[in-house]
Short mmCIF file of C-alpha atoms and ligand atoms in Angstrom, two decimals:
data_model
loop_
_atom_site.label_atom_id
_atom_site.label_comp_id
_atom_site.label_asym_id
_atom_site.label_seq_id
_atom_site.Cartn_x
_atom_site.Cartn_y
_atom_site.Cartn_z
CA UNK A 1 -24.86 -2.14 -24.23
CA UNK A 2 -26.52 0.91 -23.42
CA UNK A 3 -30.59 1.23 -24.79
CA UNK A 4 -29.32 -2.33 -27.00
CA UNK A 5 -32.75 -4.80 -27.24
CA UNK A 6 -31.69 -8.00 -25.73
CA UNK A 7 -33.45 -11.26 -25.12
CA UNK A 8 -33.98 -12.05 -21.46
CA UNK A 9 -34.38 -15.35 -19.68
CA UNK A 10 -38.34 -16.03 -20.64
CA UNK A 11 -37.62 -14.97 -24.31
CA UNK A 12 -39.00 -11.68 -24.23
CA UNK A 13 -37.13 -8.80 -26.18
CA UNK A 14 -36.42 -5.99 -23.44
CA UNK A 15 -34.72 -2.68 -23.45
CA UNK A 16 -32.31 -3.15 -20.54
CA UNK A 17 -30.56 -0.14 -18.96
CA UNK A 18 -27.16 -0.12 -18.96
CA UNK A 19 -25.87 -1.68 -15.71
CA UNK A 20 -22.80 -3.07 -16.34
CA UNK A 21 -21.16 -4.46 -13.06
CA UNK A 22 -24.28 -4.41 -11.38
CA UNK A 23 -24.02 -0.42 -10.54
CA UNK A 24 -26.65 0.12 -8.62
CA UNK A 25 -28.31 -2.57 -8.30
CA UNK A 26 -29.28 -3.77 -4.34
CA UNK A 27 -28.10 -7.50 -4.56
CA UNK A 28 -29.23 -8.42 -0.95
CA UNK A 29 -31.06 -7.56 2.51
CA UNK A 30 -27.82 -6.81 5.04
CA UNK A 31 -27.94 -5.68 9.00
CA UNK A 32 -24.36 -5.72 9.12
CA UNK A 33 -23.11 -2.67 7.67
CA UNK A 34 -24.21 0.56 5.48
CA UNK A 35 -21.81 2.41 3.06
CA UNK A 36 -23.55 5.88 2.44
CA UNK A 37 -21.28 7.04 -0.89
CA UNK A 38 -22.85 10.25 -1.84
CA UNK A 39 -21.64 11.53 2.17
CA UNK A 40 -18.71 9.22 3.02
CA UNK A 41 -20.96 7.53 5.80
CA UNK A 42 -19.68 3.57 6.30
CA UNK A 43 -21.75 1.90 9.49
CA UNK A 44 -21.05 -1.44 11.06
CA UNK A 45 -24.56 -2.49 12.52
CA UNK A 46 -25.29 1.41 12.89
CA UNK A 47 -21.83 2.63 14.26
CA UNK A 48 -20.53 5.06 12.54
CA UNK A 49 -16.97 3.84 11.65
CA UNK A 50 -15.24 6.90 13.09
CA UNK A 51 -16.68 6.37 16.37
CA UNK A 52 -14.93 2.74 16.18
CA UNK A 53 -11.58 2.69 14.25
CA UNK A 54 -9.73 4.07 17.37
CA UNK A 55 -12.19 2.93 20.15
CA UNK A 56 -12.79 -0.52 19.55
CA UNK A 57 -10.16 -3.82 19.07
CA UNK A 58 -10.69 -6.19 16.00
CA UNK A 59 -12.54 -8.65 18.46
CA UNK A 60 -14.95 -6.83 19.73
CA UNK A 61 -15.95 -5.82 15.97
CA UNK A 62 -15.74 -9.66 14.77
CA UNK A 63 -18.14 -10.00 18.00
CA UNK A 64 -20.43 -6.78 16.71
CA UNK A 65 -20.33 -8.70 13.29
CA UNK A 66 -21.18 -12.00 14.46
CA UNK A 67 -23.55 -11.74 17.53
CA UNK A 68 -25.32 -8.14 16.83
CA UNK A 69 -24.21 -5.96 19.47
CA UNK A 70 -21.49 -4.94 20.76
CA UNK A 71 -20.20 -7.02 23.44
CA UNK A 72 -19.97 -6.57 27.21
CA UNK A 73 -16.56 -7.25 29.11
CA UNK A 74 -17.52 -10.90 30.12
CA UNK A 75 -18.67 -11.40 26.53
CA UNK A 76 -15.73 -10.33 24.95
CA UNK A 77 -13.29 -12.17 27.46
CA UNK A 78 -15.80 -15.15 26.25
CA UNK A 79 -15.07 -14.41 21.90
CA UNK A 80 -11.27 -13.95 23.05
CA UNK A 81 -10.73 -17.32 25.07
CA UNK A 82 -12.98 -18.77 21.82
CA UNK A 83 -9.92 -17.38 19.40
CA UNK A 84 -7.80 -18.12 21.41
CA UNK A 85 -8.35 -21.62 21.68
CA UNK A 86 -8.31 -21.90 17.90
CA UNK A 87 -5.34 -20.16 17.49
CA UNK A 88 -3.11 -22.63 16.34
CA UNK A 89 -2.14 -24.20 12.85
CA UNK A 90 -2.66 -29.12 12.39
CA UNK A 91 0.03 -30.09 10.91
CA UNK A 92 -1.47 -31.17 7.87
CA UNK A 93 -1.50 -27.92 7.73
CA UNK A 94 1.68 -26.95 8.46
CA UNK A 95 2.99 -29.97 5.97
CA UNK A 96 0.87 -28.15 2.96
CA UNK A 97 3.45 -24.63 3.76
CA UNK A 98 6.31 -26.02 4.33
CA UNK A 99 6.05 -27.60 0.87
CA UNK A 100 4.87 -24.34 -1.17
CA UNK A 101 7.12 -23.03 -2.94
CA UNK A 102 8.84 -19.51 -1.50
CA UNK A 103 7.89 -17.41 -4.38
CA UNK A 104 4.43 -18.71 -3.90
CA UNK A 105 2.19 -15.73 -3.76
CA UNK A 106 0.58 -14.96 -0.77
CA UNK A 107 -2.97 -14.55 -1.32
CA UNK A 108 -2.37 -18.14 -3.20
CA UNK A 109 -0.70 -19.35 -0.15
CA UNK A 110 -4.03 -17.89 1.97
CA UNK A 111 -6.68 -19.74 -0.63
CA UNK A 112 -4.67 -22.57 -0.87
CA UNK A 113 -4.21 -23.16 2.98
CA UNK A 114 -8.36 -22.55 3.53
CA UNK A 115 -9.52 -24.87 1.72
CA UNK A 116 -6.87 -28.01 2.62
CA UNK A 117 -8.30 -26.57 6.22
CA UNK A 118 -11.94 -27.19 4.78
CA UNK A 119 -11.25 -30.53 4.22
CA UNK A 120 -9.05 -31.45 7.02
CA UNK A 121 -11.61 -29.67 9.26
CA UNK A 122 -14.48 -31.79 7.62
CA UNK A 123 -16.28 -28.52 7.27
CA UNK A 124 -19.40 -29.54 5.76
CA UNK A 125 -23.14 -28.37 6.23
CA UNK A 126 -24.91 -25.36 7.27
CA UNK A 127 -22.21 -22.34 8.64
CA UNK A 128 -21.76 -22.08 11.89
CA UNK A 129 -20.22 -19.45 13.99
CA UNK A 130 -18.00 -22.01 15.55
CA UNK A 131 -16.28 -22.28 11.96
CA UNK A 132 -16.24 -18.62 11.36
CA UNK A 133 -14.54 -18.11 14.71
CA UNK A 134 -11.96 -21.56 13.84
CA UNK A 135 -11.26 -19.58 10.21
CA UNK A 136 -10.65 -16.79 11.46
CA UNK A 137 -8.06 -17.48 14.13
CA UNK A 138 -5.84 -19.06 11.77
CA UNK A 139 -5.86 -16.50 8.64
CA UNK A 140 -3.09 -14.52 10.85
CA UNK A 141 -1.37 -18.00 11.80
CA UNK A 142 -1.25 -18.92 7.70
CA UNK A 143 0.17 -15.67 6.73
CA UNK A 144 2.63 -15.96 9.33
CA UNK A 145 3.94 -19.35 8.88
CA UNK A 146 4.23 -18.92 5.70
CA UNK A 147 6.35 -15.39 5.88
CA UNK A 148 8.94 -17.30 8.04
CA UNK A 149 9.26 -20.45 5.96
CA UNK A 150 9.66 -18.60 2.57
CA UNK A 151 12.56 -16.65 4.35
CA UNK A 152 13.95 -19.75 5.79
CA UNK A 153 13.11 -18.60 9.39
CA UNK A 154 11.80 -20.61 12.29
CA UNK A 155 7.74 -21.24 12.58
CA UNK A 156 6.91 -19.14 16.06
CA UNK A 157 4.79 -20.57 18.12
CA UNK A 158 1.26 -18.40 18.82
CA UNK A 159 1.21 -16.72 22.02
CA UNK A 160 -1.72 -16.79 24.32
CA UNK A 161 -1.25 -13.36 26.07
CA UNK A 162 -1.46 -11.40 22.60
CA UNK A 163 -4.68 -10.37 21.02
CA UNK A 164 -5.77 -11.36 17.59
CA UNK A 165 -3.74 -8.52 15.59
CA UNK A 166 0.14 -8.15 18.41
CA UNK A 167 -0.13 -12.14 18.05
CA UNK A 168 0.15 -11.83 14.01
CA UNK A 169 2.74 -8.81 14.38
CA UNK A 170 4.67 -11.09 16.72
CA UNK A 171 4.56 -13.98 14.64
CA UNK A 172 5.50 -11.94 11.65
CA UNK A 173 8.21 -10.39 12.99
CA UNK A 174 9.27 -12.55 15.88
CA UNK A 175 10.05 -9.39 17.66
CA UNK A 176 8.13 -7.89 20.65
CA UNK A 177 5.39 -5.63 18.51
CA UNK A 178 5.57 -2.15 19.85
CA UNK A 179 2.13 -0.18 21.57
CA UNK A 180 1.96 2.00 18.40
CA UNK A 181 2.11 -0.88 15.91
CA UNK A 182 -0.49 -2.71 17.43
CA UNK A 183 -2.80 0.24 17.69
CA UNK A 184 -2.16 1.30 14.38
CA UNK A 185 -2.29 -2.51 12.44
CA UNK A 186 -5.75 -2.68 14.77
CA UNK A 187 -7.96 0.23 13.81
CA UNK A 188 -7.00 -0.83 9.93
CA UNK A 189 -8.31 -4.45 11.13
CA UNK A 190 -11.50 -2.74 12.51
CA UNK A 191 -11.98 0.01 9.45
CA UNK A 192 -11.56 -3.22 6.72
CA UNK A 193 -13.70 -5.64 8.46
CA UNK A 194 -16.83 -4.70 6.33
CA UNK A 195 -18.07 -3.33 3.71
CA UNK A 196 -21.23 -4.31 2.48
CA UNK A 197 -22.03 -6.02 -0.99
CA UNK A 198 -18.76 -5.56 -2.27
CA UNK A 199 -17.42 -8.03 -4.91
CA UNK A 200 -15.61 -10.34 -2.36
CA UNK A 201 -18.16 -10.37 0.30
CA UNK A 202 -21.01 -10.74 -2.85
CA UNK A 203 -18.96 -13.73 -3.93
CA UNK A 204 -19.21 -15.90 -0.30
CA UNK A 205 -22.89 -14.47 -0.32
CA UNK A 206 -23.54 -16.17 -3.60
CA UNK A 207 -21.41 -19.31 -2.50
CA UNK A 208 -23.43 -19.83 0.69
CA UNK A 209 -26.32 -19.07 -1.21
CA UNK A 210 -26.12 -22.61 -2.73
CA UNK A 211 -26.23 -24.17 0.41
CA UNK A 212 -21.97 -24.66 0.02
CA UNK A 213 -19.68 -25.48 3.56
CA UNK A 214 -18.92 -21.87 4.74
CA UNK A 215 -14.90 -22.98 4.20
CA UNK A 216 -15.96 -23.12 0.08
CA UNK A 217 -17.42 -19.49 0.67
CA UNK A 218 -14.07 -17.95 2.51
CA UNK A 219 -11.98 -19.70 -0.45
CA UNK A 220 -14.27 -17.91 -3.23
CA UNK A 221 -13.68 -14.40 -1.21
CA UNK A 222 -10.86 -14.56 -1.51
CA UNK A 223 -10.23 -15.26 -5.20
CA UNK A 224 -12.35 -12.26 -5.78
CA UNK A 225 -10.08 -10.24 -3.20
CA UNK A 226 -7.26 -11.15 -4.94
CA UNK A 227 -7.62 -8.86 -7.96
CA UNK A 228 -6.34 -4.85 -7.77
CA UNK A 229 -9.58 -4.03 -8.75
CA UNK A 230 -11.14 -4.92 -4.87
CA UNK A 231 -8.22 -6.02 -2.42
CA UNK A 232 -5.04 -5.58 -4.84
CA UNK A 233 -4.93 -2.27 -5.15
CA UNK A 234 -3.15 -1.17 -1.71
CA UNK A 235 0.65 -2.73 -2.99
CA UNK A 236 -0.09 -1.35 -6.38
CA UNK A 237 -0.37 2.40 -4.74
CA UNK A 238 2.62 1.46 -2.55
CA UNK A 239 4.47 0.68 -6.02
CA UNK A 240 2.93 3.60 -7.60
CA UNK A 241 4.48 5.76 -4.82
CA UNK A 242 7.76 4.55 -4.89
CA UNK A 243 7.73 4.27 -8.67
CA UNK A 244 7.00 8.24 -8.49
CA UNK A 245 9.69 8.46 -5.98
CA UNK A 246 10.02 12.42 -5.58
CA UNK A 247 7.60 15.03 -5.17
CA UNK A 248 8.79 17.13 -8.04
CA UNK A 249 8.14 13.80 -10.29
CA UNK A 250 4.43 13.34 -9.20
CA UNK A 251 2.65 15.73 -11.36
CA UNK A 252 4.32 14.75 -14.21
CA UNK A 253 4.15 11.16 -13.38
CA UNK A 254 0.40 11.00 -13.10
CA UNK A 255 -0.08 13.28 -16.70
CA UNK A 256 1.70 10.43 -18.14
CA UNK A 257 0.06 7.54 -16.33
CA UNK A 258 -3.48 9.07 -17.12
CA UNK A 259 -2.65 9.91 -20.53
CA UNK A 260 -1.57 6.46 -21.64
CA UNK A 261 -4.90 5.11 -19.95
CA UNK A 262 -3.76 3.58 -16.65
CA UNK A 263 -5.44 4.13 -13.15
CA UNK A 264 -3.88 5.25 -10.00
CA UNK A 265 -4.23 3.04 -7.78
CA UNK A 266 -5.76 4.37 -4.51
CA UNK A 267 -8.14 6.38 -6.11
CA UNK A 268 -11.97 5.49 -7.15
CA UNK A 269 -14.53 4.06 -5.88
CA UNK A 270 -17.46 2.47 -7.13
CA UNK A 271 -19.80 3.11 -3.79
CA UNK A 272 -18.29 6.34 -2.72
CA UNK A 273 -18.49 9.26 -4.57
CA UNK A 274 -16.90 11.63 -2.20
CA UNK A 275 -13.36 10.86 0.26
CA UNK A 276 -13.63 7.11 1.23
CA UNK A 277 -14.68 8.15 5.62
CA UNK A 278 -11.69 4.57 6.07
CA UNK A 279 -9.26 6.65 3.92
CA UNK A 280 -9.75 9.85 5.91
CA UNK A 281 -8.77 7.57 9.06
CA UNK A 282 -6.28 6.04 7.59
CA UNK A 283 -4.69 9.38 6.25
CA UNK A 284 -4.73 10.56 10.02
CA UNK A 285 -2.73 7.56 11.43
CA UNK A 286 -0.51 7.02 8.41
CA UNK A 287 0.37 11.25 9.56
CA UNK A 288 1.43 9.95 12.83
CA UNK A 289 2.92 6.86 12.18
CA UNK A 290 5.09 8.08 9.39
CA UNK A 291 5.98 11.90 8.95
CA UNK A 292 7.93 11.87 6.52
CA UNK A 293 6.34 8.99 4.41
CA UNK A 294 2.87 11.09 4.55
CA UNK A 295 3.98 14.32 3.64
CA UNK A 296 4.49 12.12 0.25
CA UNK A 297 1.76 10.59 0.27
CA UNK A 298 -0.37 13.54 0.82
CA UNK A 299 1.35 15.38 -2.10
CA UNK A 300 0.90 12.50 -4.64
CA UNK A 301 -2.93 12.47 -3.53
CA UNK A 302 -3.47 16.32 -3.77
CA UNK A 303 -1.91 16.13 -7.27
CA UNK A 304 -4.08 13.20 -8.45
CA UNK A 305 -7.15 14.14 -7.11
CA UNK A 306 -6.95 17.30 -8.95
CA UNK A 307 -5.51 16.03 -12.47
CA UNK A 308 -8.16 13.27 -12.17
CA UNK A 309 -10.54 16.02 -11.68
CA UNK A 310 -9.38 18.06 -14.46
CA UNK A 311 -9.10 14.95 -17.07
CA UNK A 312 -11.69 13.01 -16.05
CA UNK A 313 -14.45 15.61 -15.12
CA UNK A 314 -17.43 15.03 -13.05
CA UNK A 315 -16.27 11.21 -12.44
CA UNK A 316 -15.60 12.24 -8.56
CA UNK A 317 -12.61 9.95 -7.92
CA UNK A 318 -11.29 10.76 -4.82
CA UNK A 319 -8.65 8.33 -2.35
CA UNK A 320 -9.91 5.37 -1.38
CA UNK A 321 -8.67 3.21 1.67
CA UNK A 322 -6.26 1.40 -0.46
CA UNK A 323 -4.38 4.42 -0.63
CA UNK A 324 -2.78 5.15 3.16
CA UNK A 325 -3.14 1.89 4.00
CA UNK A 326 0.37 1.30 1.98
CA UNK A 327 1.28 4.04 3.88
CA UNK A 328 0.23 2.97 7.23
CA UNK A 329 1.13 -1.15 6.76
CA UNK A 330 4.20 -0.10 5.86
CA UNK A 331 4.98 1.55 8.75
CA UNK A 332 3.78 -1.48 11.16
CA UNK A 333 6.29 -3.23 9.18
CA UNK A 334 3.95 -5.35 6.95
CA UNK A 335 6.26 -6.58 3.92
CA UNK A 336 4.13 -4.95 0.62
CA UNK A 337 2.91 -8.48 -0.68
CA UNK A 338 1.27 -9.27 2.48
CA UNK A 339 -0.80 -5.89 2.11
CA UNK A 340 -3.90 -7.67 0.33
CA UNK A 341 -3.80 -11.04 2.70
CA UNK A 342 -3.98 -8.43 5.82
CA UNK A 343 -6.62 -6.67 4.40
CA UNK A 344 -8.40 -10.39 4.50
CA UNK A 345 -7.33 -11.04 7.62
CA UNK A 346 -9.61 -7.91 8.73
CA UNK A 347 -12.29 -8.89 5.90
CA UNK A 348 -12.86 -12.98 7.22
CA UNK A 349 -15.00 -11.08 9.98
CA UNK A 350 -17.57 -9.33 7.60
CA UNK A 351 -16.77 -12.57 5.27
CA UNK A 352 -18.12 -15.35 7.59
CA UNK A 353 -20.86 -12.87 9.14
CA UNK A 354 -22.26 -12.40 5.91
CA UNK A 355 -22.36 -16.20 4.85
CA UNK A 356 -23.99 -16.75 8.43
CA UNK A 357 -26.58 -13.99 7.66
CA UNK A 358 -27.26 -15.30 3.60
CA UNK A 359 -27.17 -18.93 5.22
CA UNK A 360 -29.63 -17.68 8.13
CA UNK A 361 -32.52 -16.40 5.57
CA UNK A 362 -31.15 -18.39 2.09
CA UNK A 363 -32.53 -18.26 -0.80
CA UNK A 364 -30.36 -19.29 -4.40
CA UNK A 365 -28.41 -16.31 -5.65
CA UNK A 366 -29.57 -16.61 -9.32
CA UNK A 367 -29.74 -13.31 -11.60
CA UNK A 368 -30.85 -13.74 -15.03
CA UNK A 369 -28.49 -12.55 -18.01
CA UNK A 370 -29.73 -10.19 -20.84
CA UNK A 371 -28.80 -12.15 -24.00
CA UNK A 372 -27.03 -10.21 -26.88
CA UNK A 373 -25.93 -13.25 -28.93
CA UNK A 374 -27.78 -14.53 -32.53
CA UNK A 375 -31.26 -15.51 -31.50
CA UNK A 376 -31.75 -18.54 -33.81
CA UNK A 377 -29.29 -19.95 -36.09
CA UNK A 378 -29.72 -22.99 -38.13
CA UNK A 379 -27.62 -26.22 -37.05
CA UNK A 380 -24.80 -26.79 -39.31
CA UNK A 381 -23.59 -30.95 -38.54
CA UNK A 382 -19.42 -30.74 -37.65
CA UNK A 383 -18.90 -32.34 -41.29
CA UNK A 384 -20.86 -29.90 -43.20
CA UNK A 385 -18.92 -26.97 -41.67
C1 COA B 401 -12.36 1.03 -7.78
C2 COA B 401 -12.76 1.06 -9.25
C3 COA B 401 -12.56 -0.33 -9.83
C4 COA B 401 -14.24 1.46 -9.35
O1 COA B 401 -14.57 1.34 -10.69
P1 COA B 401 -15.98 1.68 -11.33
O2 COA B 401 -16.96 2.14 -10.36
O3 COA B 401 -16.34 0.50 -12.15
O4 COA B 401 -15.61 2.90 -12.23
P2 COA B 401 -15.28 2.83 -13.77
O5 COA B 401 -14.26 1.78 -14.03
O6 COA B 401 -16.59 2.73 -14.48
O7 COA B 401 -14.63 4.25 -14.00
C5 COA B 401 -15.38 5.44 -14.24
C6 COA B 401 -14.46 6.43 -14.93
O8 COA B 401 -13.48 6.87 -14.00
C7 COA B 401 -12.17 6.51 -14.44
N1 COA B 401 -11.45 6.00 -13.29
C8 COA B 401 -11.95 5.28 -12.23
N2 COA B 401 -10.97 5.03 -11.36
C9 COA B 401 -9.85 5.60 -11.85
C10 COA B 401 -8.51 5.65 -11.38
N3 COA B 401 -8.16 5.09 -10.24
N4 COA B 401 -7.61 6.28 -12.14
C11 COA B 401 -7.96 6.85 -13.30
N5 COA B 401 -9.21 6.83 -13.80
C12 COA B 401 -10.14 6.21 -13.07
C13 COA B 401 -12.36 5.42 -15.48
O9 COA B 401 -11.31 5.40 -16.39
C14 COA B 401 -13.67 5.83 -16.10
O10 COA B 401 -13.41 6.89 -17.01
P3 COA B 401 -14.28 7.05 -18.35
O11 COA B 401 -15.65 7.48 -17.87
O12 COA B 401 -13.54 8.08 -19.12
O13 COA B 401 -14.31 5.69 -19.01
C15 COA B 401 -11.90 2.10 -10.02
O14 COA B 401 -12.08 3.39 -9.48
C16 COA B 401 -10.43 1.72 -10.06
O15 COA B 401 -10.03 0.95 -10.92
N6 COA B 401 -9.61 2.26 -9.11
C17 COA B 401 -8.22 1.90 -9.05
C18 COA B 401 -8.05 0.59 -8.32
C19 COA B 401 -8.32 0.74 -6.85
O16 COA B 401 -7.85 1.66 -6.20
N7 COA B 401 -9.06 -0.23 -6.30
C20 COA B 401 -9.38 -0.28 -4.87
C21 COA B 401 -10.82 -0.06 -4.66
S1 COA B 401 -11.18 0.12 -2.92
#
């Protein structure tokens, strides 16, 4: 497409640059977070993330998110007893999971449960943070439910004296979730709950752009989440890894992968052109949390950051945070399929801040499109063809 002529919208014949997926282009106005790509810099409201992955909880970022600051004690007890209050599943709900099938996929599961919640909820109208804050209670509560019932387990009942992230470890697991799991599971909720215009959080944008129920907008997020592209990529580097299985098999492994085309998952970035700063994090805890998985991990990325340089020079693909997050939600004890629906279960913060911010100052999200089909053919009737 690069340098083609095309016809735009009015008519006119153009030269457009090449910008396929929208590289480069600034699609809206944001206060919420900053991804700096040529440095590594990501900034939630002007935080630099390192200052908050290990520092903060998951609620007091959904309350930096939604409300602009970061909260005070009172203020946070205040988002908390909100959550909390929401924190449990109708059973219209609970009807629509019992009858999925098991081998229902669980991002499907996730889209599938939002929206009957939508309608049940009679969410209609202009978003409000009351509905953010009633979505995002129940994302861990969906994911949970449905884990049990697919392996023929009892539904646990929520519990009140666990915060947002030990609550969906508990339910998960119906065990008592240990100090180091819940740290760990909740700096990957705080490093994945936003990241600027990217495609998921563009999609709700554009969504609550038409003036749509901010339950519509969640449900389009996370279609686009769905794909390894954005949010699938973290079980396909866990499968990668174990598909590699030995150190000694890496190098070849990713000579062969590369030179029959395929990506390794993990690794690229459209915004970042340097280490992902989340992946650096990540790599840190996933050291701690699981020795001996790491010292893997960290050979497999050496290897493919280097082969990647060598075959595909001057790209700068580097790990991304899809990468040790396998490692590190595997060693919470996260089952691999639930990898991408956790990472939305960080992302409904940024999600629903973002639809309240587009909804806040709206206007349509409508691009034009460059034409590069005939310009003017003459009408041939069906029977004449
Ligand atoms: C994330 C991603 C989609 C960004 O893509 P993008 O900005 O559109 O980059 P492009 O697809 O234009 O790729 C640019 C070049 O780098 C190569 N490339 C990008 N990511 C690669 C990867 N993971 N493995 C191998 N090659 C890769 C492409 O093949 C392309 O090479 P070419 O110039 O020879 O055609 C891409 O890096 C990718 O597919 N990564 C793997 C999936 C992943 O980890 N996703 C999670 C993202 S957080």
């Amino acid at each position: 497409m690069a340098g083609q002529t095309l016809i735009v919208g009015n008519g006119a014949e153009e030269q457009k640059p090449n910008k396929a997926g929208l590289e480069g282009i600034v699609a809206a106005t944001t206060a919420l977070s900053n991804v700096d790509g040529q440095v590594g810099r990501l900034v939630y409201r002007g935080y630099d993330i390192h200052d908050l992955a290990h520092s903060t909880s998951f609620e007091e970022i959904a309350y930096l998110l939604w409300f602009g600051h970061l909260p005070k004690r009172s203020e946070l007890a205040g988002l908390q007893a909100s959550l909390l209050e929401q924190r449990q599943l109708s059973t219209d709900i609970l009807t629509i999971l019992r009858n999925l099938p098991a081998e229902t996929a669980p991002m499907d599961t996730l889209r599938t449960a939002v929206s009957a919640w939508g309608m049940y909820a009679n969410v209609q109208g202009q978003p409000t943070i009351e509905q953010a804050i009633a979505l995002t209670a129940r994302f861990p509560l969906i994911l949970a439910t449905f884990h049990r019932l697919r392996q023929g387990l009892e539904v646990l009942e929520p519990r009140a004296d666990l915060s947002y992230t030990a609550n969906y470890l508990y339910l998960l697991t119906g065990q008592e979730p240990k100090a180091e799991h819940i740290k760990g599971l909740d700096a990957y909720l705080v490093m994945l709950a936003d990241h600027s215009m990217n495609a998921s959080t563009f999609t709700a944008r554009i969504v609550a752009s038409t003036a749509s129920d901010l339950a519509s907008a969640v449900v389009a997020a996370i279609c686009a989440l769905k794909g390894p592209l954005h949010g699938g990529a973290a079980d396909k580097a866990q499968e990668m890894l174990a598909e590699i299985g030995t150190a000694e098999n890496a190098e070849p492994w990713i000579r062969a992968t590369l030179s029959s085309g395929r990506r390794l998952m993990g690794f690229g970035h459209r915004a970042y052109k340097t280490t992902d700063p989340r992946a650096e994090e990540l790599r840190e805890m996933a050291r701690q949390a699981d020795p001996v998985g790491f010292a893997f991990a960290r050979r497999v990325e050496e290897l493919a950051v280097s082969i990647l340089d060598e075959i595909k020079p001057g790209r700068r693909l580097y790990t991304n945070v899809d990468f040790y997050s396998a490692v590190l939600l595997s060693s919470v004890g996260i089952p691999i399929d639930l990898f991408t629906p956790t990472f939305a279960v960080a992302r409904i913060a940024g999600w629903t801040a973002h639809i309240l911010e587009q909804s806040a100052n709206n206007r349509l999200i409508r691009p034009l499109a460059a034409y590069s089909g005939p310009a003017s053919l003459a009408f041939v009737p069906l029977d004449q063809r």
